[in-house]
Short mmCIF file of C-alpha atoms in Angstrom, two decimals:
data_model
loop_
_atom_site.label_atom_id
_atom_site.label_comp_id
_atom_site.label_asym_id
_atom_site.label_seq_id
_atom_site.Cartn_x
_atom_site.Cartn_y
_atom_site.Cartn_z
CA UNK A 341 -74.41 195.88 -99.38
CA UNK A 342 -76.98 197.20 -96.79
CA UNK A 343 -80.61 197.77 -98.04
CA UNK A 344 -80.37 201.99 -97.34
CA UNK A 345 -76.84 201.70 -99.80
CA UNK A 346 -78.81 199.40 -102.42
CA UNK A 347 -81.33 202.25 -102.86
CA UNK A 348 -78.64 205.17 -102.67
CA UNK A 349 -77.01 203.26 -105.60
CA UNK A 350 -80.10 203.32 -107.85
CA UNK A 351 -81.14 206.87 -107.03
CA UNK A 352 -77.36 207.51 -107.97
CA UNK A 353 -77.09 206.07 -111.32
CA UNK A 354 -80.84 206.89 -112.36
CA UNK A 355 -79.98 210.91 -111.56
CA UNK A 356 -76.90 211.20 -113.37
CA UNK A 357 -78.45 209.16 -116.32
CA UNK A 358 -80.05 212.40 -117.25
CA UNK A 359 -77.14 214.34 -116.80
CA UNK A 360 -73.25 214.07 -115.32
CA UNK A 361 -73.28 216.18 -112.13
CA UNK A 362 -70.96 217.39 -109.43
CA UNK A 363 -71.16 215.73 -105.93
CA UNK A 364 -72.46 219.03 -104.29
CA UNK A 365 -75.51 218.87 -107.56
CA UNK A 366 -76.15 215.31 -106.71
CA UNK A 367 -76.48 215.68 -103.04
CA UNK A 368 -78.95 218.36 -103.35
CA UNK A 369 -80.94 216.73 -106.05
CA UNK A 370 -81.37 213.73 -104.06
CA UNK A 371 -82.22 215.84 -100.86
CA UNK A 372 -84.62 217.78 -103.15
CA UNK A 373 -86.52 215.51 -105.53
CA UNK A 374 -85.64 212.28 -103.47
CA UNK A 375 -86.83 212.97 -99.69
CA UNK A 376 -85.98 209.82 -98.28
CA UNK A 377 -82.44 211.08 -98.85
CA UNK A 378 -82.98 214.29 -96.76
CA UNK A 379 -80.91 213.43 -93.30
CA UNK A 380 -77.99 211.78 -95.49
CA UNK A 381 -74.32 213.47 -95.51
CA UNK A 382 -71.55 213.78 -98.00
CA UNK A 383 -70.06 211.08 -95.66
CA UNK A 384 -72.65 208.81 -96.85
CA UNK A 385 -72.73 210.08 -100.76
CA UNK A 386 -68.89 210.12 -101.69
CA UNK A 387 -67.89 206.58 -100.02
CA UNK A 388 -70.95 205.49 -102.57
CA UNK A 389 -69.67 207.16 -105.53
CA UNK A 390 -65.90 206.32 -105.09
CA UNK A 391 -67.49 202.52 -104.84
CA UNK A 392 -69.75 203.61 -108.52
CA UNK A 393 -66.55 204.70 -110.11
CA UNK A 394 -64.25 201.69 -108.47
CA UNK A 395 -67.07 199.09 -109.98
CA UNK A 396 -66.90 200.81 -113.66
CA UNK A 397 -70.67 202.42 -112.99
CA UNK A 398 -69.42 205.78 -113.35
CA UNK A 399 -66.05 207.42 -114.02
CA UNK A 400 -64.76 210.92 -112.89
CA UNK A 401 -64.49 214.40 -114.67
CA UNK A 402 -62.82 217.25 -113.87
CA UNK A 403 -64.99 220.26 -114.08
CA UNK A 404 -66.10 223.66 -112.57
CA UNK A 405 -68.02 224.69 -109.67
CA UNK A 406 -71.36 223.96 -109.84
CA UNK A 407 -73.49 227.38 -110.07
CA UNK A 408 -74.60 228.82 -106.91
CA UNK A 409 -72.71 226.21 -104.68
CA UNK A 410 -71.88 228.10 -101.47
CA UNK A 411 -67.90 228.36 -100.15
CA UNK A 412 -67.85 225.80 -98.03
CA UNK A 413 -69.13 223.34 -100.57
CA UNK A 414 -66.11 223.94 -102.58
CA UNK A 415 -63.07 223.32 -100.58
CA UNK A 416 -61.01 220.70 -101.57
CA UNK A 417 -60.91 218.79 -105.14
CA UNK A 418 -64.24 216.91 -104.53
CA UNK A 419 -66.34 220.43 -105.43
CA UNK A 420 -64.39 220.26 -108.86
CA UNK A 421 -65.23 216.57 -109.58
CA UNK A 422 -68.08 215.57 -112.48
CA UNK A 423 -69.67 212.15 -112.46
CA UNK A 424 -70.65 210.62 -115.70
CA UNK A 425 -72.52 207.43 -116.04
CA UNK A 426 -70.65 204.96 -118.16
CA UNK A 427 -71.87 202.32 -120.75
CA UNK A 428 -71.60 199.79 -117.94
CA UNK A 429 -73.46 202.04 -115.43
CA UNK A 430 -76.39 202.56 -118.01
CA UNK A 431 -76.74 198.76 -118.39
CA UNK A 432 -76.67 197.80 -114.48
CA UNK A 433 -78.75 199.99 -113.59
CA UNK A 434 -81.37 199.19 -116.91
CA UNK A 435 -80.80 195.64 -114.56
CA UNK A 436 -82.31 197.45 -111.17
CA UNK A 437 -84.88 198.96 -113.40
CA UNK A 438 -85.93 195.08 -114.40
CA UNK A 439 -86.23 194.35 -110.67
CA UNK A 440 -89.43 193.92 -108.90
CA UNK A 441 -88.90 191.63 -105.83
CA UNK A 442 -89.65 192.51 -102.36
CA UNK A 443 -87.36 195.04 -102.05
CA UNK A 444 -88.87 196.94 -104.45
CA UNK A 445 -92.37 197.51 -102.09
CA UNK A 446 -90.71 198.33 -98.87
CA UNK A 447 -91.53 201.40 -97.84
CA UNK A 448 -87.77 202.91 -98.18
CA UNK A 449 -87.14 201.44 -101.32
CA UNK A 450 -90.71 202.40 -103.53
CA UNK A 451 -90.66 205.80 -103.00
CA UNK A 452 -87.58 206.06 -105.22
CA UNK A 453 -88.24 203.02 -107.24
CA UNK A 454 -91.19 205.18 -108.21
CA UNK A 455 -89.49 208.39 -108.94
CA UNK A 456 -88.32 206.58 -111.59
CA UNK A 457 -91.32 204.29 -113.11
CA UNK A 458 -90.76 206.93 -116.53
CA UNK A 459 -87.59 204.74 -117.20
CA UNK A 460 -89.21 201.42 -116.23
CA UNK A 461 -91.86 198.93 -118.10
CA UNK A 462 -94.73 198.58 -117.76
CA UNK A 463 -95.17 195.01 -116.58
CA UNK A 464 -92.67 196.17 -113.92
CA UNK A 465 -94.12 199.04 -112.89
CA UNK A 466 -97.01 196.63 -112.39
CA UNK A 467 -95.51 193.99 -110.47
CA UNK A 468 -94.30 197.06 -107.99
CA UNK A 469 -97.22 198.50 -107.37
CA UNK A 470 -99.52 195.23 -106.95
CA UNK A 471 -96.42 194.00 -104.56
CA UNK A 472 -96.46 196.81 -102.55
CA UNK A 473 -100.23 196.60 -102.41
CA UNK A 474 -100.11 193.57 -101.26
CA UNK A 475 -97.62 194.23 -98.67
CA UNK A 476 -99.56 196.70 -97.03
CA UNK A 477 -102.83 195.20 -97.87
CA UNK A 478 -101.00 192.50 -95.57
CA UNK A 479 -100.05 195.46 -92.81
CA UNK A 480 -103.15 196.69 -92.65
CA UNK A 481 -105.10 193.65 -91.63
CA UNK A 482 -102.01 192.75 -89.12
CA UNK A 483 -102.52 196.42 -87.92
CA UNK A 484 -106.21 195.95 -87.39
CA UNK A 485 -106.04 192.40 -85.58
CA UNK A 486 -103.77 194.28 -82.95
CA UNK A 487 -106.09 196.74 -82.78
CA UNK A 488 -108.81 194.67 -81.99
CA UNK A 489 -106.85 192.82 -79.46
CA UNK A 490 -105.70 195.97 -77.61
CA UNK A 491 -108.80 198.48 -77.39
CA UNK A 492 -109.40 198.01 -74.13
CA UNK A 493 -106.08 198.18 -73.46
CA UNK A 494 -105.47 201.98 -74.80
CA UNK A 495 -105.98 205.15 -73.52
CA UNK A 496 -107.77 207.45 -76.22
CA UNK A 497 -104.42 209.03 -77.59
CA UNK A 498 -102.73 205.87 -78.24
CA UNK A 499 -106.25 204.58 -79.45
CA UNK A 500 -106.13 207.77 -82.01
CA UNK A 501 -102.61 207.13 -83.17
CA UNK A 502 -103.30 203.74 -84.33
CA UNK A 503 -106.68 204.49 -85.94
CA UNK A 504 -104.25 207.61 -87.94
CA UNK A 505 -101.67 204.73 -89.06
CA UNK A 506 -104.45 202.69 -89.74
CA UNK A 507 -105.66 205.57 -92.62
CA UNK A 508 -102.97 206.23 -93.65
CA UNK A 509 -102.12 202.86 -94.84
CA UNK A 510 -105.76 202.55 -96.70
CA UNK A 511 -104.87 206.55 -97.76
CA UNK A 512 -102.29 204.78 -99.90
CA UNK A 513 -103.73 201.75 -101.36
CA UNK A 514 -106.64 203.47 -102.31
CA UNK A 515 -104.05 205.44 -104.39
CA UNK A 516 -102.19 202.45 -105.36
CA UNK A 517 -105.66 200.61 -106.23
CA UNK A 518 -105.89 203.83 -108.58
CA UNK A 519 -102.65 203.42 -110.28
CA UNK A 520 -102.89 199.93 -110.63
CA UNK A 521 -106.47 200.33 -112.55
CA UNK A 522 -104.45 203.38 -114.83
CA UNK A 523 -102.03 200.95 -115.48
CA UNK A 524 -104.45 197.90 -116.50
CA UNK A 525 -106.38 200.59 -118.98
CA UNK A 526 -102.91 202.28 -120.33
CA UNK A 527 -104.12 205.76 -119.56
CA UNK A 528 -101.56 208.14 -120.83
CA UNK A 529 -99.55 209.20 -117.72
CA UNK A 530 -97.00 211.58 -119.67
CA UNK A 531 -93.97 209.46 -119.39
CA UNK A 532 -92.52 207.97 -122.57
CA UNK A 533 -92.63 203.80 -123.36
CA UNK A 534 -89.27 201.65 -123.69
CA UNK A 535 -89.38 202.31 -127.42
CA UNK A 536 -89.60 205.79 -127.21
CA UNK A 537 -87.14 205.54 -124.47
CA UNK A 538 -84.47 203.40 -126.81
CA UNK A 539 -85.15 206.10 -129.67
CA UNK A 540 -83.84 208.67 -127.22
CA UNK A 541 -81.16 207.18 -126.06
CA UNK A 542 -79.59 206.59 -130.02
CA UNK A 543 -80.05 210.77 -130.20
CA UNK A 544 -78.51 211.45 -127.08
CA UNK A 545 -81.04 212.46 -125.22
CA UNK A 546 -81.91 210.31 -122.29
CA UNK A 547 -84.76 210.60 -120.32
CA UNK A 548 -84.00 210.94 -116.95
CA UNK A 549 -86.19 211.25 -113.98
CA UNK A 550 -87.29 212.22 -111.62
CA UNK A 551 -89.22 214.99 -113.72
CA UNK A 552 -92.10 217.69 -112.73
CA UNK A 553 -95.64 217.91 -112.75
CA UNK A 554 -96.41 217.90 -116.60
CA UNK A 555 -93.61 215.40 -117.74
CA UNK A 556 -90.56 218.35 -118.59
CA UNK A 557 -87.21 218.10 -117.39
CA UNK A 558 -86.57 220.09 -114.30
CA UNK A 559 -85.09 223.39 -114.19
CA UNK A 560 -80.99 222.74 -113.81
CA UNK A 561 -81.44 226.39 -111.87
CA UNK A 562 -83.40 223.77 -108.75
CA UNK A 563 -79.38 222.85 -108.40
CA UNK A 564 -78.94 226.14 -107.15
CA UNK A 565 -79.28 226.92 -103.45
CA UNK A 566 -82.05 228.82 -101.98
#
């Protein structure tokens, strides 16, 4: 399984642990709340849920069309299918959630990974974010050596690009050197512990992410189109 599939997987099964959704609901919630999912198709979503279902992660519903879905996302029977996450689904992906190697800092992978840090540990969502520090901690002084070694070389425009790549990168470990330190002190970032998560899960109500500003659930009407 390629790295870009890997990630569509867990953005997969963590969405439709909140709720079961149709493929059109899916595709638009990952374009939507997931933006490293933006330029994918339907040719790239169904061939990854058909491979969910055919591995026991998910089974198929039938079911109506999802509100506000325009015509042409409705022809044929894939508009009237429903994906649930099964038992098995749950636990593999609680098994992705446990991850924290390498993959998990790359710069495709985190973003997602960290739409969903309300569902993971804590010691996790530690290892993540000092990884990924580190990786780019590691970038950074590669990206400044270069520099160095090619000033002379550069006209000002090129020189101006790599000093903005060069910000950006401390942009975001200054925020990750934030996190971290939030983490470390156990400041309250509205998202609910494994416990809490476990207690939720015997009422029926999971937790899914990714959720809004001010930890509620979003708005099933952001399914709708615009």
């Amino acid at each position: 399984m390629s790295r870009r599939s890997g990630v569509l997987e867990f953005a997969i099964l963590g969405l439709l642990r909140e709720s079961p959704m149709h493929g059109y609901e899916l595709r638009k919630r990952l374009n939507t709340s997931l933006g490293v999912f933006r330029a994918f198709s339907y040719g790239t979503l169904y061939p990854c849920l058909k491979a969910l279902v055919a591995n026991g992660w998910l089974m198929e519903e039938p079911g109506g069309p999802p509100e506000g879905a325009p015509a042409t996302a409705l022809t044929g029977r894939r508009a009237k299918i429903v994906y649930r996450l099964t038992a098995a689904g749950k636990e593999h992906f609680e098994e992705l959630l446990s991850r924290s190697g390498p993959d998990a800092w790359e710069d495709e992978h985190f973003g997602v990974r960290f739409a969903f840090f309300g569902q993971t540990s804590r010691d996790v969502r530690m290892r993540v974010l000092e990884g990924r520090r580190s990786r780019l901690e590691e970038r950074l002084e590669r990206m400044r050596t270069s520099l160095a070694r090619s000033r002379e070389r550069l006209d000002d425009y090129t020189l101006e690009l790599q000093r903005h790549g060069m910000e950006s990168v401390e942009r975001e470990v200054r925020w990750l050197n934030g996190l971290i330190e939030s983490e470390r002190t156990g400041h309250d970032r509205h998202t609910p512990g494994t416990a809490e998560r476990d207690k939720q899960d015997q009422s029926g109500d999971t937790d899914g992410l990714p959720r809004h500003r001010g930890g509620s659930r979003p708005d099933p009407s952001d399914d709708t189109t615009t």
